[in-house]
GROMACS .gro file of C-alpha atoms in nm:
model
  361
    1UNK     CA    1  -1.691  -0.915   1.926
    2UNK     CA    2  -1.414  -0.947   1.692
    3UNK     CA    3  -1.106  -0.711   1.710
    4UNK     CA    4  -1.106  -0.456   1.399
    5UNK     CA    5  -0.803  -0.446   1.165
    6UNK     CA    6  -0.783  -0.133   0.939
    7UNK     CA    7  -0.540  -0.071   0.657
    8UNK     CA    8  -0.550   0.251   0.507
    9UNK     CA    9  -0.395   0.263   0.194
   10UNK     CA   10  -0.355   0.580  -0.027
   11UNK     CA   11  -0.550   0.416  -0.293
   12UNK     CA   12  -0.751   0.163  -0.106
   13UNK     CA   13  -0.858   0.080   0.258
   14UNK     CA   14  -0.928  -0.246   0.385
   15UNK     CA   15  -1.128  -0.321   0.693
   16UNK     CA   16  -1.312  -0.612   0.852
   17UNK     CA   17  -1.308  -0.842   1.151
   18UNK     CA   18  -0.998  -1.028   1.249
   19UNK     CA   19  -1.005  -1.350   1.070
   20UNK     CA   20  -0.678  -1.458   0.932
   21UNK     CA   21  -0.815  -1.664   0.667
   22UNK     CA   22  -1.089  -1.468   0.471
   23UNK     CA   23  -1.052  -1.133   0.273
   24UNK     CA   24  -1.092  -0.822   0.439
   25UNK     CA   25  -1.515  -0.746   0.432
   26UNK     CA   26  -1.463  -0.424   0.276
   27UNK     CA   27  -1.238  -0.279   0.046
   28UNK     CA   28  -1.342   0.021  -0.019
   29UNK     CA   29  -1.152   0.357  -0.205
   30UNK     CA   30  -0.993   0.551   0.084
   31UNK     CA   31  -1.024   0.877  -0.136
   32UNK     CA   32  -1.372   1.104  -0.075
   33UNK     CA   33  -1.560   1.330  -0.226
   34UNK     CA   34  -1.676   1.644  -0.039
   35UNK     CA   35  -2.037   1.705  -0.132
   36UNK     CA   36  -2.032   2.118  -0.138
   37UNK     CA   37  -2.360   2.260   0.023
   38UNK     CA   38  -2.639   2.448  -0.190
   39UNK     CA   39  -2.606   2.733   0.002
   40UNK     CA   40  -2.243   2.777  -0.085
   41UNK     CA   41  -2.349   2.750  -0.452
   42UNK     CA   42  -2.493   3.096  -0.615
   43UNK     CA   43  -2.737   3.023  -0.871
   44UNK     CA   44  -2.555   3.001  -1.211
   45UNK     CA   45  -2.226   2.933  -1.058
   46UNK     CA   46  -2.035   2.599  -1.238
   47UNK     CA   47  -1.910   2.364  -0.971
   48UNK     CA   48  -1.824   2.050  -0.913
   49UNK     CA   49  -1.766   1.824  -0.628
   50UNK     CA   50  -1.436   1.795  -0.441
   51UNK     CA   51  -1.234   1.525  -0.411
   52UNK     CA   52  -1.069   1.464  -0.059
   53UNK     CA   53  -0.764   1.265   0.005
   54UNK     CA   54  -0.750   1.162   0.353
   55UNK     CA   55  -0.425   0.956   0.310
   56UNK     CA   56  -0.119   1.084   0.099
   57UNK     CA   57   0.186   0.823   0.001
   58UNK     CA   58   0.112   0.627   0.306
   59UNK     CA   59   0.058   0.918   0.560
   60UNK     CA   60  -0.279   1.039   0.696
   61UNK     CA   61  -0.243   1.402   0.614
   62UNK     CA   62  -0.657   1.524   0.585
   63UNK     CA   63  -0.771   1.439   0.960
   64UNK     CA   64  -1.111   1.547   0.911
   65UNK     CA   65  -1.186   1.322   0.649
   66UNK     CA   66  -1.009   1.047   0.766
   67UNK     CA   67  -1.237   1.039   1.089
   68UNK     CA   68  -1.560   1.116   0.840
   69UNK     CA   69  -1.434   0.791   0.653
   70UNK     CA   70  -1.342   0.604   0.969
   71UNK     CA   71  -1.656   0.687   1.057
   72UNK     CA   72  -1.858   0.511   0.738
   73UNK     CA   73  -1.612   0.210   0.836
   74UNK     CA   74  -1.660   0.154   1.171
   75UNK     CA   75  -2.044   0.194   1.197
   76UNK     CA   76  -2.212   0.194   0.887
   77UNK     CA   77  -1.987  -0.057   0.671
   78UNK     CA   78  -1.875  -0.304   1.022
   79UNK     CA   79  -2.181  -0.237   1.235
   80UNK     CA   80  -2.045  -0.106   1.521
   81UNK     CA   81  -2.277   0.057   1.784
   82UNK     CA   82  -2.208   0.372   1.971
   83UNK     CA   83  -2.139   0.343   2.289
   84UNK     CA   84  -2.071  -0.039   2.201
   85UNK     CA   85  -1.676  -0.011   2.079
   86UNK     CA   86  -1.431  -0.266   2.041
   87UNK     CA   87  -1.069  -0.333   1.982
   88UNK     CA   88  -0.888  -0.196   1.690
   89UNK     CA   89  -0.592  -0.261   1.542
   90UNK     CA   90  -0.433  -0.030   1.279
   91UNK     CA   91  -0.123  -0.104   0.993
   92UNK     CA   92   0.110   0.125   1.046
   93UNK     CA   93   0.367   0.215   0.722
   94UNK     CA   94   0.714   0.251   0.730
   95UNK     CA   95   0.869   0.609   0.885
   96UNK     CA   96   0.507   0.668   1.012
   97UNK     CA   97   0.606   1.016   1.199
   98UNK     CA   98   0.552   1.006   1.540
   99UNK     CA   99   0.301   1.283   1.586
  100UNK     CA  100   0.134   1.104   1.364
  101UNK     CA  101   0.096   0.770   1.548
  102UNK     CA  102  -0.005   1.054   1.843
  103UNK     CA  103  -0.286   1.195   1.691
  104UNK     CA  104  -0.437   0.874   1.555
  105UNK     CA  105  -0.425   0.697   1.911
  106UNK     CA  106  -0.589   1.018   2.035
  107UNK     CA  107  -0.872   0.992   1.774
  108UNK     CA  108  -0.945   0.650   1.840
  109UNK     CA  109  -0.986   0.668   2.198
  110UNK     CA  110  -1.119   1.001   2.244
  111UNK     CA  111  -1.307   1.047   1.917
  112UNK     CA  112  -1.435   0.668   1.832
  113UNK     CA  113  -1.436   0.562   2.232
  114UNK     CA  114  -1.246   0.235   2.147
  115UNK     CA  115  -1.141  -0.003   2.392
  116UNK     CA  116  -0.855  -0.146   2.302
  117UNK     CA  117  -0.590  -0.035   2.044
  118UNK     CA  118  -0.258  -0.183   1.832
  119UNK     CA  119  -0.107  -0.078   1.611
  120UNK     CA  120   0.203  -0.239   1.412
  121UNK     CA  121   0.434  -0.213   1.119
  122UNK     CA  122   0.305  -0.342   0.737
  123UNK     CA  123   0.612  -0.512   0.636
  124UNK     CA  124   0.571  -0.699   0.967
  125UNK     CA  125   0.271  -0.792   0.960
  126UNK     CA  126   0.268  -0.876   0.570
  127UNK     CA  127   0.513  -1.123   0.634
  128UNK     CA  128   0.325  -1.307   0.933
  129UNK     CA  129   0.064  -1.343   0.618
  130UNK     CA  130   0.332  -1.578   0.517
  131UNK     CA  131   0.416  -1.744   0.790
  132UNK     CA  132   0.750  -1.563   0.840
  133UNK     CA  133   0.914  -1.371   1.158
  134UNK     CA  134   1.211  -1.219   0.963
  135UNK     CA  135   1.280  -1.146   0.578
  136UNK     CA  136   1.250  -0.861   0.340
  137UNK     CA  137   0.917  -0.712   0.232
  138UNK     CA  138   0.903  -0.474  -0.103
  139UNK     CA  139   0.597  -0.323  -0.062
  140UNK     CA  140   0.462  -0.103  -0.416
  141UNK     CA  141   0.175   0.051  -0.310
  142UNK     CA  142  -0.047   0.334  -0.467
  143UNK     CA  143   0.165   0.652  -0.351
  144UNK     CA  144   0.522   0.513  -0.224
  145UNK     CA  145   0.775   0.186  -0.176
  146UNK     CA  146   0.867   0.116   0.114
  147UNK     CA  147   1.160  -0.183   0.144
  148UNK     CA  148   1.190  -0.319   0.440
  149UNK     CA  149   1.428  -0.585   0.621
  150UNK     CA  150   1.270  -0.745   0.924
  151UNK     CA  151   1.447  -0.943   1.211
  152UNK     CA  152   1.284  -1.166   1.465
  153UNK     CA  153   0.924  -0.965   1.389
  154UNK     CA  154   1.131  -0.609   1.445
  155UNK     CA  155   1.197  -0.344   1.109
  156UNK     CA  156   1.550  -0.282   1.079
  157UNK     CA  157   1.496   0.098   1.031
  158UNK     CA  158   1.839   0.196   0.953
  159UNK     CA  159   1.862  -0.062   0.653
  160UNK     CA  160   1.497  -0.010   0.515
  161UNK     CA  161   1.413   0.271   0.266
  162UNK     CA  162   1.105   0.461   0.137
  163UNK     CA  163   1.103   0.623  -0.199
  164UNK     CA  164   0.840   0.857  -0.310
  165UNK     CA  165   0.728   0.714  -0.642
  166UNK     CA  166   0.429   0.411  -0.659
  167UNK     CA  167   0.137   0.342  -0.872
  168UNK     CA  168  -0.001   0.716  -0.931
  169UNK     CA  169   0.312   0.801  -1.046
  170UNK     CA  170   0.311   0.536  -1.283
  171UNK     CA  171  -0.030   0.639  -1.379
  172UNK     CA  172   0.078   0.957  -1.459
  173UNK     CA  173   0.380   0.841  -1.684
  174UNK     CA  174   0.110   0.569  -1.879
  175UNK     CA  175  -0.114   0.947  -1.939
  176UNK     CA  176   0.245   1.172  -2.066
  177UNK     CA  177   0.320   0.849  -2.267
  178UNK     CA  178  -0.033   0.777  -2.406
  179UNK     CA  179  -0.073   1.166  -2.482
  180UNK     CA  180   0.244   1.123  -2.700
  181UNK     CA  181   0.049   0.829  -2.921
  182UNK     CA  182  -0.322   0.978  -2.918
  183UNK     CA  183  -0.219   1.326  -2.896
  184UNK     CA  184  -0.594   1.466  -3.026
  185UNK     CA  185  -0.693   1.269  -2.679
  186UNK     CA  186  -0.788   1.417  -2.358
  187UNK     CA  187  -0.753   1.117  -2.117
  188UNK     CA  188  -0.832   1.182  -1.718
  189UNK     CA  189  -0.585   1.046  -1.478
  190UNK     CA  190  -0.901   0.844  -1.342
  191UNK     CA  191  -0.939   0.669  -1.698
  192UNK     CA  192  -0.535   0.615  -1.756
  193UNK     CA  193  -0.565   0.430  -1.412
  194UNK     CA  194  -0.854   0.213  -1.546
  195UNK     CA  195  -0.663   0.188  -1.885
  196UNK     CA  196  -0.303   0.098  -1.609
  197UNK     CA  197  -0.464  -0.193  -1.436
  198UNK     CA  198  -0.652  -0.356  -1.755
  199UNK     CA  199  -0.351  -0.326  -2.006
  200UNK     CA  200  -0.010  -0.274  -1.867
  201UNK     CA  201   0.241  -0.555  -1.778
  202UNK     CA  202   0.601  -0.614  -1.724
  203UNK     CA  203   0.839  -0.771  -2.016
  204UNK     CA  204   1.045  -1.094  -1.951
  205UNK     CA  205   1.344  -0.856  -1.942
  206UNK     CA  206   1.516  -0.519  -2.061
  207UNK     CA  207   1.581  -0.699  -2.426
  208UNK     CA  208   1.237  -0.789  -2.456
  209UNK     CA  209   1.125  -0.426  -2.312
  210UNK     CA  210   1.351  -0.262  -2.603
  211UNK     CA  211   1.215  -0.509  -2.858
  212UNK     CA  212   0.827  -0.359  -2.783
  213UNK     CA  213   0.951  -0.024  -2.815
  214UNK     CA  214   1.038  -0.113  -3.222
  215UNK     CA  215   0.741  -0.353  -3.248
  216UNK     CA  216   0.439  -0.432  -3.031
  217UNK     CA  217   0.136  -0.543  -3.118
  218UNK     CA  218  -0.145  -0.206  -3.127
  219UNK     CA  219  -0.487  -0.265  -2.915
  220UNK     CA  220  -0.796  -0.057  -2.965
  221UNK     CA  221  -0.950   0.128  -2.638
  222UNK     CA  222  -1.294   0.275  -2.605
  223UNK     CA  223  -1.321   0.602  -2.366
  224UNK     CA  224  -1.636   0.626  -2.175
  225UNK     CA  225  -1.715   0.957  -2.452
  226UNK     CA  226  -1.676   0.695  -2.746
  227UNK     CA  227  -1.340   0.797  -2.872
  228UNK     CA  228  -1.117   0.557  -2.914
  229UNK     CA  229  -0.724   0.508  -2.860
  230UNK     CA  230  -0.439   0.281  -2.965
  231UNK     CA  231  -0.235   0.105  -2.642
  232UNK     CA  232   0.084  -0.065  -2.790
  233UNK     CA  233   0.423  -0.024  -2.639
  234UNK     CA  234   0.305   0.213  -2.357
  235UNK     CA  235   0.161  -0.091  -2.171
  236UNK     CA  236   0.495  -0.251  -2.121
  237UNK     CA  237   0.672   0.117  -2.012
  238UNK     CA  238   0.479   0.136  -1.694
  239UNK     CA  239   0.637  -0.173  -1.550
  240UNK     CA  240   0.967  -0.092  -1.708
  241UNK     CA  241   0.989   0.208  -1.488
  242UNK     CA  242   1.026  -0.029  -1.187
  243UNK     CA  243   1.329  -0.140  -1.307
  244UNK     CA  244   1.437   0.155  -1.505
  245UNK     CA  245   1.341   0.473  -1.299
  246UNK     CA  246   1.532   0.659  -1.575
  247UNK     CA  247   1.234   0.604  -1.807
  248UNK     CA  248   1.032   0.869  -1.498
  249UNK     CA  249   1.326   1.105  -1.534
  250UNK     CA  250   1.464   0.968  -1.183
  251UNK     CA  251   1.857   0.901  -1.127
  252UNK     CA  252   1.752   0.582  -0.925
  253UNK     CA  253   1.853   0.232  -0.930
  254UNK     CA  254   1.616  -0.025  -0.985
  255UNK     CA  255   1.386  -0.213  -0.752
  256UNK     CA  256   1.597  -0.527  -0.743
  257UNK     CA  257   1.897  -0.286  -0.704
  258UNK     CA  258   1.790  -0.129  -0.419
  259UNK     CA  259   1.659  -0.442  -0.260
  260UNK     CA  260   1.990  -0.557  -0.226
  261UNK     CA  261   2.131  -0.271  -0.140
  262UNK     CA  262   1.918  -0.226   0.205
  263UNK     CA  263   2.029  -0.592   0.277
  264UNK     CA  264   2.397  -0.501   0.238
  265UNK     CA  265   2.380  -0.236   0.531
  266UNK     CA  266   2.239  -0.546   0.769
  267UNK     CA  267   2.469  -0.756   0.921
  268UNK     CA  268   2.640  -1.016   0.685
  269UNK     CA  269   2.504  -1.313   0.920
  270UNK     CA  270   2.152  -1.249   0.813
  271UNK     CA  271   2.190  -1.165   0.489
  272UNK     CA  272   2.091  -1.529   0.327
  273UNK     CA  273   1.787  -1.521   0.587
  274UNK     CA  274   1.600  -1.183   0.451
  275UNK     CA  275   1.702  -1.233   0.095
  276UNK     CA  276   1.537  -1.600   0.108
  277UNK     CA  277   1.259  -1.457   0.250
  278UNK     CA  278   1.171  -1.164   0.003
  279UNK     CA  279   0.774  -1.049   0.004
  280UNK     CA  280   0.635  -0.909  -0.286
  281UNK     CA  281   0.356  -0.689  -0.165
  282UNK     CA  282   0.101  -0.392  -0.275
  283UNK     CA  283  -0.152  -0.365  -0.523
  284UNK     CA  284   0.151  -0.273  -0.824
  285UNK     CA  285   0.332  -0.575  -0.793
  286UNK     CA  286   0.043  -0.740  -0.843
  287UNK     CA  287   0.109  -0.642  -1.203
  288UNK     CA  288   0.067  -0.915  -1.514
  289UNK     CA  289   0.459  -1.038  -1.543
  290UNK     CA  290   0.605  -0.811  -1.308
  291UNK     CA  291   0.682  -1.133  -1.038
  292UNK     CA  292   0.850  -1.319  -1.298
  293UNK     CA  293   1.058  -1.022  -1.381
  294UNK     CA  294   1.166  -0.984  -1.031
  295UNK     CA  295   1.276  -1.280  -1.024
  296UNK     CA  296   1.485  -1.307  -1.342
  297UNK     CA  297   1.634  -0.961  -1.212
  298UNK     CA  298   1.720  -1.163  -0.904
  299UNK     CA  299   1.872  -1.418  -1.077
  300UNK     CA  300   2.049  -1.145  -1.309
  301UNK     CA  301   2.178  -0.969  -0.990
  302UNK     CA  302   2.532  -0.955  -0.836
  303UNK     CA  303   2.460  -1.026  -0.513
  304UNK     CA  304   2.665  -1.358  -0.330
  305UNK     CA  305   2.301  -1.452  -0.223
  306UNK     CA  306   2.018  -1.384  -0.464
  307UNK     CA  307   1.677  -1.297  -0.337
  308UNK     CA  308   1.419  -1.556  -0.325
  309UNK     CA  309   1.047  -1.480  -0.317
  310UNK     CA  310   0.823  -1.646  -0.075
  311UNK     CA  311   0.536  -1.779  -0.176
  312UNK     CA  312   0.189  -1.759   0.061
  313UNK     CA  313   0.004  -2.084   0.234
  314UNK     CA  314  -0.257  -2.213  -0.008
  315UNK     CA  315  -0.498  -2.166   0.264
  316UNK     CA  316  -0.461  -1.802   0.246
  317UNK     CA  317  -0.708  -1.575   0.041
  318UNK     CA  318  -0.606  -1.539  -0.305
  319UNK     CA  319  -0.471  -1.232  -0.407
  320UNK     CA  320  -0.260  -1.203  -0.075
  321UNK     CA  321  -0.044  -0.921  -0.161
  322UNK     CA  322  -0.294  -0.676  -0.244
  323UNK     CA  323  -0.414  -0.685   0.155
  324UNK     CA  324  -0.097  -0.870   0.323
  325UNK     CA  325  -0.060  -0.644   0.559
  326UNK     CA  326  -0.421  -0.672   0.688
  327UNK     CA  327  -0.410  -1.027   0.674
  328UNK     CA  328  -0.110  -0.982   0.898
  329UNK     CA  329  -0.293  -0.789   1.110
  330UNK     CA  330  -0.615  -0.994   1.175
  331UNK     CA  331  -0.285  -1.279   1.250
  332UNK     CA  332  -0.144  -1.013   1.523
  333UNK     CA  333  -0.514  -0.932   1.666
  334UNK     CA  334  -0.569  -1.291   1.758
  335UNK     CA  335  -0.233  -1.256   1.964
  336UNK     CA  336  -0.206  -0.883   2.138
  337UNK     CA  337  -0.583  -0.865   2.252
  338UNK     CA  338  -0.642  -1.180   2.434
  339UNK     CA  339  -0.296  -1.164   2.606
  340UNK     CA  340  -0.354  -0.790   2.693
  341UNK     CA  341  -0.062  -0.676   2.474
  342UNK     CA  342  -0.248  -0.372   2.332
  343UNK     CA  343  -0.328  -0.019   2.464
  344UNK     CA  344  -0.630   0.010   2.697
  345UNK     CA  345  -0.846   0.285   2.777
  346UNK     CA  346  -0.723   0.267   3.152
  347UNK     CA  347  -0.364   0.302   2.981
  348UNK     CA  348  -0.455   0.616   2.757
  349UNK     CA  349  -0.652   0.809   3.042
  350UNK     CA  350  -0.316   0.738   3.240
  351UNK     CA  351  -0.059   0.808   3.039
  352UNK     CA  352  -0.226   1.001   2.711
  353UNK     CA  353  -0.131   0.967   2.359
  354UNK     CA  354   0.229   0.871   2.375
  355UNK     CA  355   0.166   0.554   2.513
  356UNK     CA  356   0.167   0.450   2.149
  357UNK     CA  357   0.520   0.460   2.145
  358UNK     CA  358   0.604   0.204   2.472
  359UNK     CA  359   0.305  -0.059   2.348
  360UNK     CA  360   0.304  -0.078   1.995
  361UNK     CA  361   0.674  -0.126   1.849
   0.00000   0.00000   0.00000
């Protein structure tokens, strides 16, 4: 049986056997909803169902529905048999806390009765997507960034940062700024994200971003109810906030800005190697335009050596950076299990939960 990689998103989880060169098998939404009992419900009473998010800005922080969904992966969506476990190996982000790591090691071996476990770092393992040991991932996911240098397959710690601000963030600018246009509107945040993915984009640069604001072409939208909107120049401000946190209200630099900066705390001698080696990853930077503006910015920026983007393998599944790191992993998996790298059940009866920490840096 194939080793398991899992990458749990806040947004999205991929799972699926360890094979390097397909798509994860499912990629499912990693939020829930709680189905409330009819007993709890007194006739008459208005409810609705509650949605559950197991994973917050990276971080498992709902451990009850994380094993319910973990659960649904493992042996309804992968087939799994109880009693009948294998290996898994989990993505890891950046500043993952400790007791954290802890209590996930401790519900895969005492909870799921695995029999092997790994886990490792996403900006690692999105860059062994690519074919790279060291360089500099920028990963924009659903609920954080995370930048992070990488050396000889190790995260620099010290030089990588983590900033609280991703793609629900920038869904909840594109609803303020769309409110502001269609003001009579009542949009939900779930149709502004629907409305984020199939309209907004990045301009070629901040001249063409201020030229939208006085003139941009106006598209009609149809809500679900039948009332319909005007998208113009709010399309382009979601991207622009990437490179303008100012437009969210945040005294920040921009993404390019503060890629550069985490390289200038690493030693000068591998500077040129992790700014060569830059990964775009995470479903926002997947974003119409936002590449090529990365790279102008690049270009555009002050640093002695610019940052270079790396492009992945034509053999690899298309839209790479939206599950890099779990291609990564399914790469690692084929490694650490065979050659008993990973954490056995013989190790965790021995040693307990903390044996995360010695195996899996």
């Amino acid at each position: 049986m194939e080793a398991v990689v899992i990458d749990a998103g806040s947004k999205l989880l991929k799972a699926g056997p360890a094979i390097p060169d397909q798509a994860p098998s499912m990629i499912i939404p990693t939020q829930m909803t709680r189905m409330l009992d009819d007993e709890s419900v007194t006739d008459g009473s208005p409810f609705d169902d509650v949605t559950v998010d197991p994973v917050v800005r990276g971080i498992i922080r709902d451990w009850d529905a994380m094993e319910d969904l973990l659960h649904h992966v493992l042996y309804t969506g992968l087939g799994w048999e109880m009693g009948n476990e294998g290996q898994l190996l989990f993505t890891e982000p950046l500043f993952t806390p400790k007791d954290v790591r802890e209590q996930f090691v401790q519900l895969m071996f005492e909870t799921f009765n695995i029999s092997g476990f790994y886990a490792s770092e996403q900006a690692v393992l999105s860059l062994y997507a690519v074919g790279r040991i060291s360089g500099c991932t920028v990963d924009i996911g659903h609920g954080k960034i995370d930048i992070a240098p990488v050396i000889e397959g190790a995260v620099h710690h010290i030089a990588s940062r983590r900033f609280e601000l991703g793609g629900i963030d920038l869904t909840k600018f594109l609803a303020q700024e769309l409110g502001k246009s269609n003001p009579l509107v009542n949009i939900s945040i779930p149709e502004v994200e629907r409305i984020k993915e199939q309209y907004s984009c990045c301009a070629e640069d901040d001249l063409a971003y201020e030229k939208t604001q006085n003139s941009c072409p106006m598209e009609k939208h149809t809500l679900p109810d039948g009332q319909v909107i005007t998208i113009g120049r709010e399309r382009y401000t979601v991207g622009e906030a990437l490179f303008q946190p100012s437009l969210l209200g945040l005294e920040a630099h921009g993404v390019v800005e503060q890629l550069v900066s985490c390289i200038s705390t690493v030693s000068s001698d591998n500077h040129r190697q992790l700014l060569e080696n830059t990964m775009l990853c995470g479903g926002t930077s997947s974003m119409p335009g936002f590449e090529e503006r990365f790279q102008k910015e690049c270009i555009l920026c002050s640093s002695a050596v610019r940052p270079a983007l790396v492009k992945p393998p034509e053999y690899m599944p298309e839209n790479l950076t939206m599950y890099s790191a779990w291609v990564g992993g399914a790469i690692l998996a084929k490694v650490v299990f065979p050659q008993n790298q990973h954490v056995t059940k013989a190790d965790y009866d021995e040693t307990g939960p903390s044996i995360v920490h010695r195996k899996c840096f």
